[in-house]
XYZ file of C-alpha atoms in Angstrom:
368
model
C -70.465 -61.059 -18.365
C -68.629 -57.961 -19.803
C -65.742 -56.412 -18.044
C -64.031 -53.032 -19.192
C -60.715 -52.519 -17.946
C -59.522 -49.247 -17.905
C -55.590 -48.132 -17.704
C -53.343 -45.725 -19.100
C -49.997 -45.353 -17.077
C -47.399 -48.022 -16.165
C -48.206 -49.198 -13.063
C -51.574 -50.012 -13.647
C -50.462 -51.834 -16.480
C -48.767 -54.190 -14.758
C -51.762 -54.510 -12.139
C -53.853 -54.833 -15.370
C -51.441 -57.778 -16.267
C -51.904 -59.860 -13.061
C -56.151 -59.357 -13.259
C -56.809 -60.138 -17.015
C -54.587 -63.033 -17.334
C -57.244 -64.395 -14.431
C -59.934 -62.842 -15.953
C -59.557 -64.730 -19.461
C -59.429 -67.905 -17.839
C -62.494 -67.256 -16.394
C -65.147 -69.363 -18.930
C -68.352 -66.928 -18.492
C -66.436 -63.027 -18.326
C -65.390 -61.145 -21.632
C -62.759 -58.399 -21.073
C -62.582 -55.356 -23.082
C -59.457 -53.473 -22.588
C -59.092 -50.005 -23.158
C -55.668 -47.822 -23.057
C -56.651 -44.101 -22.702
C -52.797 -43.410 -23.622
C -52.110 -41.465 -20.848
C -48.758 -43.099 -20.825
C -48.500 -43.578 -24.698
C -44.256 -43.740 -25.876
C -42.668 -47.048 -26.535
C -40.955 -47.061 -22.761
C -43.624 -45.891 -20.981
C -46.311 -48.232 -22.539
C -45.291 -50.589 -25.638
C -43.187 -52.865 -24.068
C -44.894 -52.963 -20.678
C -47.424 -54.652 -23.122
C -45.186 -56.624 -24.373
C -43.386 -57.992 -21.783
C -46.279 -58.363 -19.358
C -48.164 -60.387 -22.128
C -51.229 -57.909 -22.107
C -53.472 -58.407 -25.111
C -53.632 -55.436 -27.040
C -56.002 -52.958 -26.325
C -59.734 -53.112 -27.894
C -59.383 -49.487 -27.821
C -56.662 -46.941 -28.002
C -57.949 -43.711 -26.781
C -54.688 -41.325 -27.624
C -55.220 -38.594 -25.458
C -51.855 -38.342 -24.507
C -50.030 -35.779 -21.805
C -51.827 -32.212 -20.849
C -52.858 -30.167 -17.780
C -55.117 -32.237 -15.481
C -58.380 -30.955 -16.641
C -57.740 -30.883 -19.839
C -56.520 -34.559 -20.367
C -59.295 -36.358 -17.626
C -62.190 -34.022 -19.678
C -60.835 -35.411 -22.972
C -60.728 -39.199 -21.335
C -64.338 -38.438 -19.927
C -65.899 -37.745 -23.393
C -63.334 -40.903 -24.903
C -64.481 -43.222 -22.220
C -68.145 -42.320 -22.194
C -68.174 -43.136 -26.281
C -67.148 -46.661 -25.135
C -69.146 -47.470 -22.634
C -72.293 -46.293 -24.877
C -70.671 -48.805 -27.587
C -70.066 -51.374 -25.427
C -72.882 -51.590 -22.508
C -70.592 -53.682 -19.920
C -71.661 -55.474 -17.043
C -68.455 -53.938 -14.809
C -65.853 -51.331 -15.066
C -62.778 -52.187 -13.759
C -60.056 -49.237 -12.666
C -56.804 -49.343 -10.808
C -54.688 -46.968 -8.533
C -55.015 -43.483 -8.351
C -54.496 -41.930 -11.881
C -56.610 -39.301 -14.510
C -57.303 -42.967 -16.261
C -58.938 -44.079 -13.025
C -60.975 -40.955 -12.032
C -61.741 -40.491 -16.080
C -63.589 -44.012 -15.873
C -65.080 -44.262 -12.673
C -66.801 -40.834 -13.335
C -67.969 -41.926 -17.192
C -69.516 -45.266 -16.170
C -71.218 -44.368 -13.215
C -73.036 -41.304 -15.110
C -74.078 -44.206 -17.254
C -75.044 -45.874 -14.107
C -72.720 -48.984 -14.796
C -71.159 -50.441 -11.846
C -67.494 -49.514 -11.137
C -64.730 -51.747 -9.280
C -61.634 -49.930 -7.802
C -58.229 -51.954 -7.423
C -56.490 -50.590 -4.458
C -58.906 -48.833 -2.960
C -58.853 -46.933 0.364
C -55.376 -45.653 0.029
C -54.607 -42.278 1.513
C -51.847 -40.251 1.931
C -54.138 -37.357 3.566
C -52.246 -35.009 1.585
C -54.868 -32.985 -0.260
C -52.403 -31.241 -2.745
C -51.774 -34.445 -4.738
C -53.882 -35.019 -7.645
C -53.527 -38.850 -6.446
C -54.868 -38.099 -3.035
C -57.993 -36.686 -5.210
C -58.607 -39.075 -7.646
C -58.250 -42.195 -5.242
C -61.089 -40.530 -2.727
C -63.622 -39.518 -5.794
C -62.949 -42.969 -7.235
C -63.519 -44.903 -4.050
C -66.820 -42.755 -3.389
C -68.102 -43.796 -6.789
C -67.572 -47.065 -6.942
C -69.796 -50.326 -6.034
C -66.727 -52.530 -5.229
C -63.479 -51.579 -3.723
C -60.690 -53.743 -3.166
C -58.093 -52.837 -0.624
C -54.831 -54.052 -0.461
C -54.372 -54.208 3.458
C -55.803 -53.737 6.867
C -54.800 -50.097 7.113
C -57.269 -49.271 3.637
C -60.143 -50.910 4.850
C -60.204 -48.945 7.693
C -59.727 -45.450 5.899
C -62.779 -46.369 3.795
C -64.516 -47.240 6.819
C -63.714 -44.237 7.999
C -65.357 -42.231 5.321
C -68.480 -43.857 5.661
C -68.482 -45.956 2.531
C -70.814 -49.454 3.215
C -69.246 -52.064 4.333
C -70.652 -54.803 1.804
C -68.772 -52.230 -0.608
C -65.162 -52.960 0.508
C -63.208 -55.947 0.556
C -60.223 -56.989 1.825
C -58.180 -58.573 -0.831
C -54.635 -57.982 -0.943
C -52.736 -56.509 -3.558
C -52.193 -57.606 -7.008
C -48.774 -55.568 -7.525
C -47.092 -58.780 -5.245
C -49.130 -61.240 -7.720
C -47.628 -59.940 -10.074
C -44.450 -59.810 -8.657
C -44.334 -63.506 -8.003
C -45.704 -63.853 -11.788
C -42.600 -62.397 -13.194
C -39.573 -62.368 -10.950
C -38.676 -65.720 -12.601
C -39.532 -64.277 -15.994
C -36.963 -60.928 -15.289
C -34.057 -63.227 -14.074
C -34.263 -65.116 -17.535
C -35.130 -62.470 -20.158
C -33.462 -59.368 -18.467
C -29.647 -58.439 -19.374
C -30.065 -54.729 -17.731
C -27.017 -55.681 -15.082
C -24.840 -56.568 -17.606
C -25.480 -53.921 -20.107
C -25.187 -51.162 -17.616
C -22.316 -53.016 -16.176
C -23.716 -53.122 -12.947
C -23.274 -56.179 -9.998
C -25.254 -56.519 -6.900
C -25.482 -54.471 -3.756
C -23.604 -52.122 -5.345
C -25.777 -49.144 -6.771
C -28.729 -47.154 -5.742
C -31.646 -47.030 -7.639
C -33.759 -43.683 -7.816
C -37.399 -43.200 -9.554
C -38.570 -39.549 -9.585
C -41.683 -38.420 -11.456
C -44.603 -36.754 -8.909
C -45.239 -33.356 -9.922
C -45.384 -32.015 -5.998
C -40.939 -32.824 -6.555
C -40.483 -32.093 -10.315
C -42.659 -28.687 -10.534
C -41.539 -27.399 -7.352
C -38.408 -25.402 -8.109
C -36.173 -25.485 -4.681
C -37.389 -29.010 -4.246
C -36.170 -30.281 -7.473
C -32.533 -28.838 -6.645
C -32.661 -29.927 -2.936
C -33.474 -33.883 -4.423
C -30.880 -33.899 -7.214
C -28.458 -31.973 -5.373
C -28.774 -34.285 -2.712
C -28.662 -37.420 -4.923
C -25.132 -35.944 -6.562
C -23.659 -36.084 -2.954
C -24.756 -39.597 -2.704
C -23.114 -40.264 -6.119
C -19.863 -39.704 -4.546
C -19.997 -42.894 -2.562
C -22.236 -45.190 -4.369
C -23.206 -44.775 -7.917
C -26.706 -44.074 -8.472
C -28.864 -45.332 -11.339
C -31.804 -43.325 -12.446
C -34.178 -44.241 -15.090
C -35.582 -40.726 -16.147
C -39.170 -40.292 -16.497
C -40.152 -37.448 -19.386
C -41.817 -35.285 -16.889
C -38.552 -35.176 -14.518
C -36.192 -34.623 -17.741
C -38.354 -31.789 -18.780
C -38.137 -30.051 -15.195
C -34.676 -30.654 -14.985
C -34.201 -28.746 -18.207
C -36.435 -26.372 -17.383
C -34.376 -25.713 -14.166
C -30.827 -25.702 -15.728
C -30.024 -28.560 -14.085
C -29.552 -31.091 -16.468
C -25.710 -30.839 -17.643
C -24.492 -31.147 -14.119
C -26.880 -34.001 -13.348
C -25.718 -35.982 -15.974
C -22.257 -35.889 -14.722
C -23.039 -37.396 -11.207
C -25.483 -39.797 -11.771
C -26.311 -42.503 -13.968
C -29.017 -41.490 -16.403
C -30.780 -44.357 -18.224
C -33.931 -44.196 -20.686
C -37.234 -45.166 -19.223
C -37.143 -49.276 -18.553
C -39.456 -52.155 -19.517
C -40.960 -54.197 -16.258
C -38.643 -57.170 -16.526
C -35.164 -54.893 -16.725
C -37.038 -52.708 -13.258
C -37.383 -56.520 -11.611
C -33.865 -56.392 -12.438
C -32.736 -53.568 -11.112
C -34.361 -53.820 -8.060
C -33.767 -56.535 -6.586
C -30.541 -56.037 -7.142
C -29.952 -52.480 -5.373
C -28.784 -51.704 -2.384
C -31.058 -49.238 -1.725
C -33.855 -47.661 -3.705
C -35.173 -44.229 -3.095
C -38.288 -42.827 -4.787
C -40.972 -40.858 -5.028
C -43.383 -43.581 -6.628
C -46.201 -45.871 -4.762
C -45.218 -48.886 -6.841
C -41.675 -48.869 -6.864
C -41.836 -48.615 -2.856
C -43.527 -51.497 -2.382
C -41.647 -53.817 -5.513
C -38.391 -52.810 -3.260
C -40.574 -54.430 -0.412
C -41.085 -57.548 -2.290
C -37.888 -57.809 -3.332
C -36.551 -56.839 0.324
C -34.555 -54.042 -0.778
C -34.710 -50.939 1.820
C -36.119 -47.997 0.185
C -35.717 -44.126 1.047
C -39.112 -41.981 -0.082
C -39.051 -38.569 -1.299
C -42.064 -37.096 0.161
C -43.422 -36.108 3.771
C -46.003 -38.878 4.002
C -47.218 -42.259 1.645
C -50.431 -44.601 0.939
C -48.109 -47.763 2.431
C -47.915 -47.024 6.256
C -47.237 -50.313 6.627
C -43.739 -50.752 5.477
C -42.675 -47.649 7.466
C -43.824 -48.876 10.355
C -42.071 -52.382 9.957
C -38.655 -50.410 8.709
C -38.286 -51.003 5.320
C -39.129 -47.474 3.974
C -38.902 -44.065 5.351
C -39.781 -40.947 4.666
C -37.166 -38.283 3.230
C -38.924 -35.000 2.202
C -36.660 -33.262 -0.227
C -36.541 -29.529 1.289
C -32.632 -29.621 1.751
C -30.213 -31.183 -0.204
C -27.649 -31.833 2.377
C -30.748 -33.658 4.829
C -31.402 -35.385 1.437
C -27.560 -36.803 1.687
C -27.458 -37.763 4.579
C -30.228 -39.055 4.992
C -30.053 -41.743 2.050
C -26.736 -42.047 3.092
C -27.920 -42.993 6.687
C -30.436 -45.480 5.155
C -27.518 -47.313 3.354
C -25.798 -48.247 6.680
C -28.492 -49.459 8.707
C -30.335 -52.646 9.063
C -33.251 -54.385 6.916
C -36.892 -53.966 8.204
C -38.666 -56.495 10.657
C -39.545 -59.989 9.354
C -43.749 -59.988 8.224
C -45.694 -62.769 7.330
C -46.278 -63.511 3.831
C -50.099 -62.397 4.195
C -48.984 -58.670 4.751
C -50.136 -58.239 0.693
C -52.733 -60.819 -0.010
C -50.384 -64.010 -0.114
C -50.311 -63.776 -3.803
C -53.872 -64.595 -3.832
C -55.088 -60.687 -4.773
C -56.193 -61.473 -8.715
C -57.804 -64.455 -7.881
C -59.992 -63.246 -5.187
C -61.012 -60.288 -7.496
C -61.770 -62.700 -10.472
C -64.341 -64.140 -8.119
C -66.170 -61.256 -6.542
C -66.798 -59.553 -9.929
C -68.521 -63.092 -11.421
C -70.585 -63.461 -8.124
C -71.745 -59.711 -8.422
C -73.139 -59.236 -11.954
C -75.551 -56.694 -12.346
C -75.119 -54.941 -8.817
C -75.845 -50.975 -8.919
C -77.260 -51.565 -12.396
């Protein structure tokens, strides 16, 4: 049985990481791994590989950073050139990314069956590219796995057949439990940066509907620069927010208030979060690694795919229209309590890669 895994931006590389390693134990599946290079520098990709122990790629596709239809067209016609090539059994895609939508559309024009790792998340907000490549995804493929109880029932909703979906957990907190052990013994990030626990904040921004969006952009950093004041705040810059901040004027005075670091490798992000006292972000991942790691986390948006950890209290939602509600509302976050206790189940038990492994070998050949 053939396999092609698909991925292209950091967090699906560490999703990737958690699957394959299951996958090449498994004695009758072959993997083929191919990096469409939508995330292609040395921080943003190399060492990911590298640290996560991810064979290199059968195929580097290069296509690199451009305007949405631009860069999924030119992974369309990549991908399709390998699939032709390699006639797999499955296609395997993860999250929510051009990468994902790029191979779920190739292989099933080639009518070869597609499998979607977290499937069924929604954020209902129709002006995220996200939002659109997670529901065409999950409408093309043969086999979704969902992470929890709450995206089952949004693919239920949609009408998608029920022998389709499966209720697996997530392999994000397999992969957590894979490395946190790893981080504490190969990461020296606190040290280097000088940095002791419970005694920073520790912001991600990189989603275009905060980093294109002028008065937004200066209503989140302005906000974060008031925060500065009482706790320093440590924020690894992603290219796309550098750019914006540039763009913006914004970057001199940034730089003066906050703690600007170069993009970090998996182990040194363990690192730092589980070691904050508070992470606020814009990113699905990073919200639920400060979950695993119990860490409270503040979101930058008006709504996000993991209901679940607002409703037990250990995110909330922070839209970045005003920089002084920004403030204070991070600020509020830092005084109060932890979320509710939740059984380790909440996100497959660990058990996520495993149960994947075995669905794809019992369905070979489905939709072919």
């Amino acid at each position: 049985m053939k396999i092609i895994t698909i991925v292209g931006a950091r967090p699906q590389f560490i999703k990737a990481a958690a699957v394959s390693r299951k996958l090449q134990s498994h004695p009758s599946i072959q993997e083929v791994l191919v990096h469409t290079g939508q995330h292609y520098d040395e921080n943003m990709s190399d060492v990911f590989f590298q640290e996560l122990e991810i064979p290199k790629p059968n195929y580097h596709l290069g296509i690199g950073s451009s305007n949405h239809g631009a860069q999924t067209g030119r992974m369309l016609e990549a991908i399709e050139q390998v699939l032709q090539q390699e006639s797999p059994d499955w296609v395997l895609v993860y999250g929510d990314t051009n990468s994902t939508l790029a191979g779920a559309i190739a292989s099933v024009k080639l009518h070869i069956p597609v499998a979607h790792v977290e499937a069924g998340l929604r954020s209902f907000n129709r002006r995220m590219p996200e939002e659109i490549n997670r529901v065409l995804t999950d409408h093309a493929a043969d086999l979704l796995f969902a992470p929890t109880t709450a995206a089952v029932e949004n693919l239920q909703h949609e009408g998608i057949a029920q022998e389709k979906i499966h209720l697996v957990g997530d392999v994000m907190y397999d992969a957590a439990l894979d490395y946190a052990v790893k981080a504490e013994e190969k990461s020296l990030i606190l040290q280097k940066l000088g940095l002791t626990a419970q005694n920073y904040i520790l912001a991600t921004i990189h989603r275009a509907e905060n980093t294109d969006d002028s008065s937004r952009l200066q209503a989140l950093f302005t906000g974060l620069a008031k925060v500065s004041q009482n706790i320093p705040v440590i924020l690894p810059l992603h290219p796309r927010t550098r750019a914006a901040l540039l763009r913006e004027g914004l970057s001199e005075n940034i730089s003066k208030s906050l703690r600007i670091i170069e993009p970090v490798g998996y182990l040194d992000m363990v690192m730092l979060e589980k070691n904050a006292k508070l992470i606020t972000t814009d990113s699905g991942g990073v919200q639920k690694e400060a979950f695993f790691y119990r860490v409270p986390c503040v979101t930058l948006r008006a709504e996000t795919e993991w209901v679940e950890l607002v409703q037990l209290g250990w995110n909330r939602l922070l839209p970045p229209l005003d920089a002084t509600d920004v403030a204070s509302g991070i600020l509020e976050a830092l005084e109060s309590n932890s979320g509710n206790e939740v059984p380790e189940t909440l996100y497959g038990g660990g058990l996520a890669t495993s149960q994947i492994v075995e669905l794809l070998s019992q369905n070979i050949g489905i939709g072919v």
